[in-house]
Amino acid sequence: MVDVVVSAALFVVSLAVLLVASDGFTSAAERIGLSFGISPFVIGVTIVAGGTSLPELVSSMLAVSQGASEIVMGSVVGSNVSNMLLVLGIAAVVGGDIRIIRDLVEVDLPLLVASAVFLILAVWNSPFSWYEGILALAALAVYVHFTISEKDRYVGMLVEELVEDEADAENPPDAGAKTYALLVVSMVVVFGAAYVLVESIVDISGSLGIGTELIAISAVALGTSLPEVVVSVMAVRRGLPGLAVGNVLGSNLFNSFLVTGVPSLIGDLAVPDSIRGYGLPVMVLVTVLYFFITQDREITRSEGTILLLLYVLFVVNLGTFL
């Protein structure tokens, strides 16, 4: 029992440190990019969007290197389900009705559905292998390129941010030695915290006799979704609902393509029966549900409440696999 308590404490502390260090790394990278004159919009859809998936990415890479690759798919599935049900549910209930611009419905949401279907097809009867990882990374590259080339379609979603971007572009900040030091130190801390996180997951699962993927799909996913909750609620309250939806869409796409693609180049990603038989099908169904809910270009408070109830149901049903 003492070992479990110690491992649980290490899990909580390492997850918190991982999130803080990831935020520090993203902020430093953003400032350095601006100092080199890189467009703030490009930074937003690359560094900032990828930064939300940094905790999952680093912990997944270390998990594969330590022979616990089942954590990867559990983390991806859990994070994506949490983003669509928990994050958007809380944002709609607390922040008010979320209105969605047309282009997200016509372009990004279909791609989100496609990414979920791609994952379940890729692991239908086999592990997630390197060639599927290359396909995932190629799909992400196409999406990022398309987003950058179609910058104008985001004017209605990020009016305030784009105005601030123009001011930043005219007066780019200086990236001094402290910024570069923060970049290096935070990256080192990210890897250290991720290593402890993976070790604690393995220890807890071994002590309690449950699969490591179940801890990843529940506790890890919930913890890594907390920053998205804060960002999305604040965005809705500031009258920027498109930012809340874009935050979830970008995070899920980076999870599906980046967090699976990079680790698969290190080794095949094992997919336990609990993920293949429950987690992935639920993620696909939730993604399709999310797609249909947004066809009227609005997520209401009542729909947000339903999303939260579905998340509770999802977590409760995980108990059948313990």
Coordinates of C-alpha atoms in Angstrom, one line a residue:
M1 CA 0.0 0.0 0.0
V2 CA 2.9 2.4 0.8
D3 CA 4.4 1.8 -2.6
V4 CA 1.0 2.6 -4.3
V5 CA 0.7 5.9 -2.3
V6 CA 4.3 6.9 -3.2
S7 CA 3.8 6.1 -6.8
A8 CA 0.5 8.0 -6.9
A9 CA 2.1 11.0 -5.3
L10 CA 4.9 10.9 -7.9
F11 CA 2.3 10.6 -10.6
V12 CA 0.5 13.8 -9.5
V13 CA 3.6 15.8 -8.9
S14 CA 5.3 14.7 -12.2
L15 CA 2.1 15.4 -14.2
A16 CA 1.9 18.9 -12.7
V17 CA 5.5 19.6 -13.4
L18 CA 5.2 18.3 -16.9
L19 CA 2.3 20.7 -17.6
V20 CA 4.1 23.7 -16.2
A21 CA 7.3 22.9 -18.0
S22 CA 5.5 22.4 -21.3
D23 CA 3.9 25.8 -20.9
G24 CA 7.3 27.3 -20.2
F25 CA 8.8 25.6 -23.3
T26 CA 5.9 26.7 -25.5
S27 CA 6.1 30.3 -24.3
A28 CA 9.9 30.5 -24.8
A29 CA 9.6 28.9 -28.3
E30 CA 6.9 31.4 -29.2
R31 CA 9.0 34.4 -28.1
I32 CA 12.0 33.1 -30.0
G33 CA 9.9 32.6 -33.1
L34 CA 8.6 36.1 -32.9
S35 CA 12.0 37.5 -32.5
F36 CA 13.1 35.9 -35.8
G37 CA 10.1 37.6 -37.5
I38 CA 8.0 34.4 -37.9
S39 CA 4.3 35.2 -38.4
P40 CA 2.4 35.0 -35.1
F41 CA -0.3 33.1 -36.9
V42 CA 2.2 30.5 -38.1
I43 CA 3.5 30.2 -34.6
G44 CA -0.1 29.8 -33.3
V45 CA -0.9 26.9 -35.6
T46 CA 2.4 25.2 -35.1
I47 CA 4.3 25.9 -31.9
V48 CA 1.3 26.8 -29.7
A49 CA -1.0 24.1 -31.1
G50 CA 1.7 21.5 -30.8
G51 CA 2.6 22.7 -27.4
T52 CA -0.8 21.5 -26.0
S53 CA 0.2 18.0 -27.1
L54 CA 3.8 18.2 -25.8
P55 CA 3.1 16.4 -22.5
E56 CA 1.5 13.5 -24.3
L57 CA 4.2 13.4 -27.0
V58 CA 7.2 13.3 -24.7
S59 CA 5.6 10.8 -22.3
S60 CA 4.6 8.6 -25.2
M61 CA 8.1 8.6 -26.7
L62 CA 9.5 7.6 -23.3
A63 CA 6.8 5.0 -22.8
V64 CA 7.7 3.3 -26.1
S65 CA 11.4 3.4 -25.3
Q66 CA 10.7 1.7 -21.9
G67 CA 8.5 -1.0 -23.4
A68 CA 5.2 0.4 -22.3
S69 CA 3.9 1.5 -25.7
E70 CA 0.3 0.7 -24.7
I71 CA 0.3 3.9 -22.8
V72 CA 0.5 5.9 -26.1
M73 CA -2.9 4.9 -27.6
G74 CA -4.5 5.1 -24.1
S75 CA -3.3 8.7 -23.7
V76 CA -4.4 9.8 -27.2
V77 CA -7.8 8.2 -27.0
G78 CA -8.4 9.5 -23.4
S79 CA -7.2 13.1 -24.3
N80 CA -9.3 13.3 -27.4
V81 CA -12.5 12.1 -25.6
S82 CA -11.8 14.4 -22.7
N83 CA -11.3 17.4 -25.1
M84 CA -14.6 16.8 -26.9
L85 CA -16.8 15.9 -24.0
L86 CA -15.2 17.5 -20.9
V87 CA -13.5 20.6 -22.3
L88 CA -16.2 21.7 -24.7
G89 CA -18.9 20.6 -22.2
I90 CA -17.5 22.8 -19.4
A91 CA -16.9 25.7 -21.9
A92 CA -20.5 25.6 -23.1
V93 CA -22.0 25.2 -19.6
V94 CA -19.9 27.8 -17.8
G95 CA -19.1 30.2 -20.7
G96 CA -22.4 30.1 -22.5
D97 CA -23.5 29.0 -26.0
I98 CA -20.5 28.5 -28.4
R99 CA -21.0 29.7 -31.9
I100 CA -18.8 28.1 -34.6
I101 CA -17.7 29.7 -37.9
R102 CA -18.7 27.9 -41.1
D103 CA -15.3 27.0 -42.3
L104 CA -14.5 24.9 -39.2
V105 CA -17.7 22.8 -39.9
E106 CA -16.9 22.4 -43.6
V107 CA -13.1 21.7 -43.4
D108 CA -11.7 21.0 -39.9
L109 CA -14.5 18.9 -38.5
P110 CA -14.6 16.4 -41.4
L111 CA -10.8 16.0 -41.0
L112 CA -11.3 15.4 -37.3
V113 CA -13.7 12.6 -38.1
A114 CA -11.3 11.2 -40.7
S115 CA -8.4 11.2 -38.1
A116 CA -10.5 9.2 -35.7
V117 CA -11.5 6.7 -38.4
F118 CA -7.9 6.5 -39.5
L119 CA -6.8 5.4 -36.0
I120 CA -9.3 2.7 -35.6
L121 CA -8.6 1.3 -39.1
A122 CA -4.8 1.4 -38.5
V123 CA -5.0 -0.7 -35.4
W124 CA -8.0 -3.0 -36.4
N125 CA -6.0 -6.2 -36.4
S126 CA -2.4 -5.1 -35.7
P127 CA -0.3 -2.6 -33.7
F128 CA 0.3 0.9 -34.9
S129 CA 3.5 0.6 -37.0
W130 CA 6.0 3.0 -38.4
Y131 CA 4.5 3.3 -41.9
E132 CA 1.1 4.2 -40.4
G133 CA 3.0 6.8 -38.3
I134 CA 4.5 8.3 -41.5
L135 CA 1.0 8.6 -42.9
A136 CA -0.2 10.3 -39.7
L137 CA 2.7 12.8 -39.8
A138 CA 2.1 13.5 -43.5
A139 CA -1.6 14.1 -42.8
L140 CA -0.7 16.6 -40.0
A141 CA 1.8 18.4 -42.4
V142 CA -1.0 18.7 -45.0
Y143 CA -3.4 20.1 -42.4
V144 CA -0.8 22.7 -41.0
H145 CA 0.1 23.7 -44.6
F146 CA -3.6 24.2 -45.5
T147 CA -4.3 26.1 -42.3
I148 CA -1.4 28.5 -42.9
S149 CA -2.3 29.0 -46.6
E150 CA -5.9 29.7 -45.7
K151 CA -5.2 32.2 -43.0
D152 CA -8.0 34.5 -44.0
R153 CA -10.7 32.0 -43.1
Y154 CA -9.8 32.5 -39.4
V155 CA -10.5 36.3 -39.4
G156 CA -14.0 35.7 -38.0
M157 CA -12.7 33.3 -35.4
L158 CA -9.7 35.2 -34.1
V159 CA -10.3 38.9 -34.8
E160 CA -8.9 40.1 -31.5
E161 CA -5.9 37.8 -31.7
L162 CA -5.1 38.8 -35.2
V163 CA -5.2 42.5 -34.2
E164 CA -2.8 41.7 -31.4
D165 CA -0.7 39.7 -33.9
E166 CA -0.3 42.7 -36.2
A167 CA 1.0 44.8 -33.3
D168 CA 3.4 42.0 -32.3
A169 CA 4.6 41.7 -35.9
E170 CA 5.4 45.4 -36.0
N171 CA 7.2 45.3 -32.7
P172 CA 8.7 41.8 -32.4
P173 CA 10.0 41.0 -28.9
D174 CA 13.7 40.4 -28.2
A175 CA 14.6 36.8 -27.2
G176 CA 17.5 37.3 -24.7
A177 CA 19.6 34.7 -22.9
K178 CA 16.9 34.1 -20.3
T179 CA 14.5 33.0 -23.0
Y180 CA 16.9 30.5 -24.5
A181 CA 17.8 29.3 -21.0
L182 CA 14.1 28.8 -20.3
L183 CA 13.7 26.9 -23.6
V184 CA 16.5 24.5 -22.7
V185 CA 15.7 24.1 -19.0
S186 CA 12.0 23.6 -19.6
M187 CA 12.7 20.9 -22.2
V188 CA 15.0 19.0 -19.9
V189 CA 12.3 19.3 -17.1
V190 CA 9.7 18.0 -19.6
F191 CA 11.7 14.9 -20.3
G192 CA 12.5 14.3 -16.6
A193 CA 8.9 14.8 -15.5
A194 CA 7.6 12.6 -18.4
Y195 CA 10.1 9.8 -17.4
V196 CA 8.9 9.9 -13.7
L197 CA 5.3 10.0 -15.0
V198 CA 5.7 6.8 -17.1
E199 CA 7.5 5.0 -14.3
S200 CA 4.8 5.9 -11.8
I201 CA 2.1 4.6 -14.2
V202 CA 3.9 1.3 -14.6
D203 CA 4.4 1.0 -10.8
I204 CA 0.8 1.8 -10.1
S205 CA -0.6 -0.6 -12.7
G206 CA 1.7 -3.3 -11.4
S207 CA 0.7 -2.8 -7.8
L208 CA -3.0 -2.7 -8.5
G209 CA -3.1 -5.3 -11.2
I210 CA -4.6 -3.0 -13.9
G211 CA -3.5 -2.1 -17.4
T212 CA -1.2 0.9 -17.8
E213 CA -3.4 2.0 -20.7
L214 CA -6.4 2.4 -18.3
I215 CA -4.4 4.9 -16.2
A216 CA -3.3 6.7 -19.3
I217 CA -6.9 6.9 -20.8
S218 CA -8.3 8.2 -17.5
A219 CA -6.0 10.0 -15.1
V220 CA -3.3 11.2 -17.6
A221 CA -5.9 12.3 -20.1
L222 CA -7.9 14.2 -17.5
G223 CA -4.8 15.9 -16.2
T224 CA -3.5 17.0 -19.6
S225 CA -6.9 18.3 -20.5
L226 CA -7.0 20.8 -17.7
P227 CA -5.1 23.6 -19.6
E228 CA -7.6 23.2 -22.5
V229 CA -10.5 23.6 -20.0
V230 CA -9.1 27.0 -18.8
V231 CA -8.2 28.3 -22.3
S232 CA -11.6 27.3 -23.7
V233 CA -13.7 28.8 -20.9
M234 CA -11.8 32.0 -21.0
A235 CA -12.1 32.2 -24.8
V236 CA -15.9 31.8 -24.6
R237 CA -16.2 34.4 -21.9
R238 CA -14.1 36.9 -23.9
G239 CA -16.4 36.5 -26.9
L240 CA -14.0 34.3 -28.8
P241 CA -15.9 31.0 -29.1
G242 CA -14.0 30.1 -32.3
L243 CA -10.8 30.0 -30.3
A244 CA -12.3 27.5 -27.9
V245 CA -13.4 25.1 -30.7
G246 CA -10.2 25.6 -32.6
N247 CA -8.2 24.8 -29.4
V248 CA -10.0 21.4 -29.1
L249 CA -9.8 20.7 -32.9
G250 CA -6.1 21.5 -33.1
S251 CA -5.3 19.5 -29.9
N252 CA -7.1 16.4 -31.1
L253 CA -5.6 16.5 -34.6
F254 CA -2.1 16.9 -33.1
N255 CA -2.8 14.0 -30.7
S256 CA -4.1 11.7 -33.4
F257 CA -1.3 12.4 -35.9
L258 CA 1.7 13.7 -34.0
V259 CA 1.5 11.8 -30.7
T260 CA 1.0 8.5 -32.5
G261 CA 3.2 9.3 -35.5
V262 CA 6.5 10.2 -33.7
P263 CA 6.5 7.4 -31.1
S264 CA 5.7 4.8 -33.8
L265 CA 9.0 5.6 -35.5
I266 CA 10.7 4.4 -32.3
G267 CA 8.7 1.1 -32.1
D268 CA 5.3 -0.4 -32.8
L269 CA 2.5 0.9 -30.6
A270 CA 0.7 -2.0 -28.8
V271 CA -3.1 -1.6 -28.7
P272 CA -4.7 -3.5 -25.7
D273 CA -8.1 -5.0 -26.1
S274 CA -9.6 -2.4 -23.7
I275 CA -8.5 0.3 -26.1
R276 CA -9.4 -1.5 -29.3
G277 CA -12.7 -2.8 -28.0
Y278 CA -13.9 0.2 -26.0
G279 CA -11.7 3.3 -26.1
L280 CA -11.3 3.7 -29.8
P281 CA -14.9 3.0 -30.8
V282 CA -16.1 5.5 -28.2
M283 CA -13.7 8.1 -29.5
V284 CA -15.0 7.6 -33.1
L285 CA -18.6 7.7 -31.9
V286 CA -18.0 10.9 -29.8
T287 CA -16.2 12.5 -32.8
V288 CA -19.2 11.7 -35.1
L289 CA -21.6 13.0 -32.4
Y290 CA -19.5 16.2 -32.1
F291 CA -19.6 16.6 -35.9
F292 CA -23.4 16.4 -36.0
I293 CA -23.9 18.6 -32.9
T294 CA -21.9 21.4 -34.6
Q295 CA -23.8 21.3 -37.9
D296 CA -26.1 24.1 -36.7
R297 CA -22.8 26.0 -35.9
E298 CA -23.6 26.2 -32.2
I299 CA -23.0 24.2 -29.0
T300 CA -25.7 25.2 -26.5
R301 CA -25.6 24.9 -22.7
S302 CA -28.0 21.9 -22.8
E303 CA -25.7 20.2 -25.4
G304 CA -22.8 21.0 -23.1
T305 CA -24.5 19.3 -20.2
I306 CA -25.1 16.2 -22.4
L307 CA -21.4 16.2 -23.3
L308 CA -20.5 16.3 -19.6
L309 CA -22.9 13.4 -18.8
L310 CA -21.4 11.4 -21.6
Y311 CA -17.9 11.9 -20.2
V312 CA -19.0 10.7 -16.8
L313 CA -20.6 7.6 -18.5
F314 CA -17.3 7.0 -20.4
V315 CA -15.2 7.1 -17.2
V316 CA -17.7 4.9 -15.3
N317 CA -17.7 2.3 -18.0
L318 CA -13.9 2.1 -17.8
G319 CA -14.4 0.2 -14.5
T320 CA -15.5 -2.8 -16.5
F321 CA -11.9 -3.2 -17.7
L322 CA -10.3 -2.9 -14.2

